[in-house]
Coordinates of C-alpha atoms in Angstrom, one line a residue:
M69 CA 67.2 71.1 80.5
S70 CA 67.2 68.1 78.2
T71 CA 63.8 66.5 77.7
S72 CA 65.4 63.1 77.5
A73 CA 66.1 63.3 81.2
F74 CA 62.4 63.1 81.9
H75 CA 62.2 59.7 80.3
R76 CA 63.6 58.2 83.4
P77 CA 61.1 57.4 86.2
E78 CA 63.3 58.8 89.0
A79 CA 63.5 62.1 87.1
R80 CA 59.7 62.3 86.8
I81 CA 59.3 61.5 90.5
G82 CA 61.9 64.2 91.5
A83 CA 60.3 66.8 89.2
A84 CA 56.8 66.1 90.6
L85 CA 58.0 66.4 94.2
L86 CA 59.9 69.6 93.4
A87 CA 56.9 71.0 91.5
A88 CA 54.7 70.4 94.5
L89 CA 57.2 72.0 96.8
G90 CA 57.6 74.9 94.5
L91 CA 53.9 75.5 94.4
L92 CA 53.8 75.4 98.2
A93 CA 56.5 77.9 98.4
L94 CA 54.9 80.2 95.9
L95 CA 51.4 79.9 97.3
A96 CA 52.5 80.1 101.0
P97 CA 50.7 83.5 101.6
V98 CA 47.5 82.1 100.0
L99 CA 47.5 78.6 101.5
S100 CA 48.6 79.8 105.0
P101 CA 47.8 83.5 105.3
G102 CA 49.0 85.4 108.3
D103 CA 52.1 85.0 110.5
P104 CA 53.1 81.3 110.8
L105 CA 54.8 82.2 114.1
A106 CA 51.5 83.3 115.6
I107 CA 49.7 81.2 118.3
S108 CA 46.6 79.8 116.7
G109 CA 45.4 77.0 119.0
L110 CA 46.0 74.8 121.9
P111 CA 49.5 73.5 122.4
L112 CA 50.6 70.0 121.3
V113 CA 47.5 69.1 119.3
L114 CA 48.0 65.7 117.7
P115 CA 48.2 65.5 113.9
F116 CA 44.9 64.6 112.1
T117 CA 42.7 65.3 115.1
E118 CA 41.6 68.9 114.3
A119 CA 40.4 70.2 110.9
L120 CA 41.8 73.7 111.8
H121 CA 45.3 72.2 112.5
P122 CA 45.6 69.1 110.2
L123 CA 49.2 68.4 111.3
G124 CA 48.8 69.5 114.8
T125 CA 50.5 72.3 116.8
D126 CA 53.8 72.8 118.6
R127 CA 54.3 73.4 122.3
L128 CA 53.3 77.0 122.0
G129 CA 50.1 76.4 119.9
R130 CA 51.6 77.3 116.5
D131 CA 50.2 75.5 113.5
L132 CA 52.7 72.9 112.1
M133 CA 51.2 72.9 108.6
A134 CA 51.7 76.7 108.3
G135 CA 55.3 76.3 109.5
L136 CA 56.0 73.6 106.9
I137 CA 54.5 75.6 104.1
H138 CA 56.4 78.8 104.9
G139 CA 59.6 76.8 105.7
A140 CA 59.4 75.4 102.2
R141 CA 59.6 79.0 100.9
I142 CA 62.7 79.7 102.9
S143 CA 64.5 76.5 101.9
M144 CA 63.7 76.8 98.2
T145 CA 64.7 80.5 98.2
V146 CA 68.0 79.9 100.0
G147 CA 68.8 76.9 97.7
L148 CA 68.2 78.7 94.5
L149 CA 69.9 81.9 95.5
V150 CA 73.0 80.0 96.7
A151 CA 73.1 78.1 93.4
L152 CA 72.9 81.3 91.4
V153 CA 75.7 83.1 93.4
A154 CA 78.0 80.0 93.5
L155 CA 77.6 79.1 89.8
T156 CA 78.0 82.7 88.7
A157 CA 81.1 83.3 90.8
G158 CA 82.6 79.9 90.0
M159 CA 82.0 80.2 86.2
L160 CA 83.6 83.6 86.1
V161 CA 86.7 82.6 88.1
G162 CA 87.1 79.3 86.4
T163 CA 86.7 80.8 82.9
L164 CA 89.2 83.6 83.5
A165 CA 91.7 81.3 85.1
G166 CA 91.5 78.7 82.3
L167 CA 91.6 81.2 79.4
I168 CA 94.1 83.8 80.6
G169 CA 96.5 81.4 82.3
G170 CA 99.9 82.5 83.7
W171 CA 100.0 84.4 87.0
T172 CA 96.2 85.1 86.8
E173 CA 95.4 81.4 86.7
A174 CA 97.9 80.7 89.5
I175 CA 96.5 83.4 91.8
L176 CA 92.8 82.5 91.1
M177 CA 93.4 78.8 91.7
R178 CA 95.3 79.4 94.9
I179 CA 92.2 81.4 96.1
V180 CA 90.0 78.5 95.2
E181 CA 92.2 76.1 97.1
A182 CA 92.2 78.4 100.1
F183 CA 88.4 78.3 100.3
Q184 CA 88.4 74.5 99.7
I185 CA 90.7 73.9 102.8
V186 CA 87.9 75.1 105.2
P187 CA 84.8 72.9 105.3
G188 CA 81.8 74.7 103.9
F189 CA 79.6 74.3 106.9
L190 CA 82.3 75.7 109.3
L191 CA 82.9 78.6 106.9
A192 CA 79.1 79.4 106.8
L193 CA 78.9 79.0 110.6
A194 CA 81.7 81.5 111.2
F195 CA 80.4 84.0 108.6
V196 CA 76.9 84.0 110.0
S197 CA 78.1 84.2 113.6
V198 CA 80.0 87.4 112.7
T199 CA 77.6 89.1 110.3
G200 CA 74.2 88.0 111.8
P201 CA 71.5 85.6 110.8
R202 CA 69.8 87.5 107.9
L203 CA 68.7 85.8 104.7
S204 CA 71.3 87.6 102.6
T205 CA 74.1 86.7 104.9
V206 CA 73.0 83.1 105.1
V207 CA 73.0 82.9 101.3
V208 CA 76.5 84.5 101.0
A209 CA 77.8 82.3 103.8
I210 CA 76.7 79.1 102.2
A211 CA 77.8 80.3 98.7
L212 CA 81.4 80.9 100.1
G213 CA 81.8 77.2 100.4
A214 CA 79.9 76.2 97.2
W215 CA 81.5 78.2 94.4
T216 CA 84.8 76.3 94.3
G217 CA 83.4 73.2 92.6
P218 CA 82.0 75.1 89.7
A219 CA 85.2 77.1 89.4
R220 CA 87.4 74.0 89.1
L221 CA 85.1 72.3 86.7
A222 CA 84.8 75.5 84.5
R223 CA 88.6 75.8 84.5
A224 CA 89.0 72.2 83.4
R225 CA 86.5 72.7 80.6
V226 CA 88.1 76.0 79.5
L227 CA 91.5 74.4 79.3
V228 CA 90.2 72.1 76.6
L229 CA 88.2 74.8 74.8
R230 CA 91.0 77.4 74.7
E231 CA 93.0 75.2 72.3
S232 CA 90.1 75.3 69.8
D233 CA 90.4 76.9 66.4
F234 CA 87.7 79.5 67.1
V235 CA 89.6 80.8 70.2
A236 CA 92.8 81.0 68.1
A237 CA 90.9 82.9 65.4
A238 CA 89.4 85.3 67.9
R239 CA 92.9 86.1 69.3
V240 CA 94.3 86.7 65.8
L241 CA 91.4 89.1 65.2
G242 CA 92.5 91.0 68.3
H243 CA 89.5 90.3 70.5
H244 CA 90.0 91.1 74.2
P245 CA 90.5 88.0 76.4
L246 CA 87.5 89.0 78.5
E247 CA 85.3 89.2 75.4
I248 CA 86.5 85.8 74.3
A249 CA 85.8 84.4 77.7
L250 CA 82.3 85.8 78.1
R251 CA 81.0 85.6 74.6
Q252 CA 82.6 82.5 73.1
V253 CA 84.1 80.2 75.8
L254 CA 81.6 80.7 78.7
P255 CA 78.5 79.4 76.8
L256 CA 80.3 76.2 75.8
A257 CA 81.7 75.6 79.3
L258 CA 78.4 76.2 81.0
P259 CA 76.5 72.9 80.5
P260 CA 78.9 70.7 82.5
V261 CA 79.0 73.2 85.3
L262 CA 75.2 73.3 85.4
S263 CA 75.2 69.6 86.3
L264 CA 76.4 70.7 89.8
T265 CA 73.3 72.7 90.4
A266 CA 71.4 69.9 92.1
I267 CA 74.3 69.2 94.5
I268 CA 74.7 72.9 95.3
V269 CA 70.9 73.4 95.9
A270 CA 70.6 70.3 98.1
G271 CA 73.7 71.2 100.1
A272 CA 72.5 74.7 100.6
I273 CA 69.1 73.5 101.9
L274 CA 70.8 71.1 104.3
T275 CA 73.3 73.8 105.5
E276 CA 70.6 76.3 106.0
A277 CA 68.6 73.8 108.1
A278 CA 71.7 73.0 110.1
L279 CA 72.4 76.7 110.8
S280 CA 68.7 77.2 111.8
F281 CA 68.9 74.1 114.0
L282 CA 71.8 75.7 115.9
G283 CA 69.9 79.0 116.3
L284 CA 71.7 80.9 113.6
G285 CA 68.8 81.2 111.2
N286 CA 66.5 84.2 110.8
P287 CA 64.6 84.4 114.1
N288 CA 61.7 86.2 112.4
A289 CA 61.1 83.4 109.8
V290 CA 60.0 79.8 110.1
T291 CA 62.6 77.3 108.9
W292 CA 62.6 73.5 108.9
G293 CA 65.8 73.4 110.9
A294 CA 64.4 75.6 113.6
M295 CA 61.2 73.5 113.7
I296 CA 63.3 70.3 114.2
A297 CA 65.3 72.1 116.9
E298 CA 62.1 73.2 118.6
G299 CA 60.7 69.7 118.8
R300 CA 63.9 67.9 120.0
N301 CA 63.0 68.4 123.6
Q302 CA 59.6 66.6 123.1
L303 CA 60.8 63.7 121.0
R304 CA 59.4 61.1 123.4
S305 CA 56.0 62.8 124.0
A306 CA 55.5 64.7 120.7
A307 CA 57.8 63.2 118.1
W308 CA 55.9 64.7 115.2
L309 CA 57.2 68.1 116.0
S310 CA 60.6 67.1 114.6
V311 CA 59.6 64.2 112.4
L312 CA 57.4 66.2 110.1
P313 CA 59.9 69.0 109.2
G314 CA 62.6 66.3 109.0
L315 CA 60.5 64.4 106.4
A316 CA 59.9 67.6 104.5
L317 CA 63.7 68.2 104.4
L318 CA 64.4 64.6 103.4
L319 CA 61.9 64.6 100.5
T320 CA 63.2 67.9 99.2
V321 CA 66.8 66.7 99.1
V322 CA 65.9 63.4 97.6
A323 CA 63.8 65.0 94.9
I324 CA 66.6 67.4 94.0
Y325 CA 69.1 64.5 93.9
L326 CA 66.8 62.3 91.7
L327 CA 66.2 65.1 89.2
G328 CA 69.8 66.3 89.2
E329 CA 71.2 62.8 88.6
A330 CA 68.9 62.3 85.6
V331 CA 69.8 65.7 84.1
A332 CA 73.6 65.1 84.7
D333 CA 73.5 61.7 83.1
S334 CA 71.6 63.2 80.1
L335 CA 74.1 66.0 79.7
G336 CA 77.0 63.5 79.9
A337 CA 75.4 61.2 77.3
R338 CA 74.9 64.2 75.0
D339 CA 78.6 65.3 75.4
R340 CA 79.8 61.8 74.6
R341 CA 77.8 61.8 71.4

């Protein structure tokens, strides 16, 4: 990541928020030991009225702060894993399509277009409904709708790079197309694709929250989407049950967007130079 990106105030704000959320996610077992789904007090305790439950409790007496802390862990884990899977798959498909060309490119890009036809959330909804709401299936389901953007961007970048002299020299020397793609073209095509990381992570967190809100998240884990859904029936009498996890979700997405925009602008400026 370019250090010049951190010269922008919005990048520093986003990085600070993400660092705080990352620490909460990493230290969740220390900051809130035990099962966050366990009943730990009276139901519907108001926020900031009890030292034992600083953010109050839900209708079953579960601590909201524990839920927010452990929910951060789920959201950050899903976002990062989806980005890893989507970027890896997209880079490989885009690089091979752009470098090899011909029928290989045509087939791979038709597959990309087929996945792009279906909205990502509907694809994730259908996949999780069939395979079950486990963490691994949620990650794969969201990644199915997120890998096409990196694939198209990688292909566009490779189409420019494959006309370079070093690629022509490698072909003359008899290097295999796969070796040229992975060792020479892929590292140069990677930076522009990485600029999509923030969009993918933010979209994955929102999609996971939406799935959990609909009851398709892991029932044995606390998620922000499930917390929002749990509190929707008490919006008039206990609005904090949905507002607090909603604010956590909003701050996370905004922080990722601020940092991602600064990094993407920095990479774009470097490419122009």
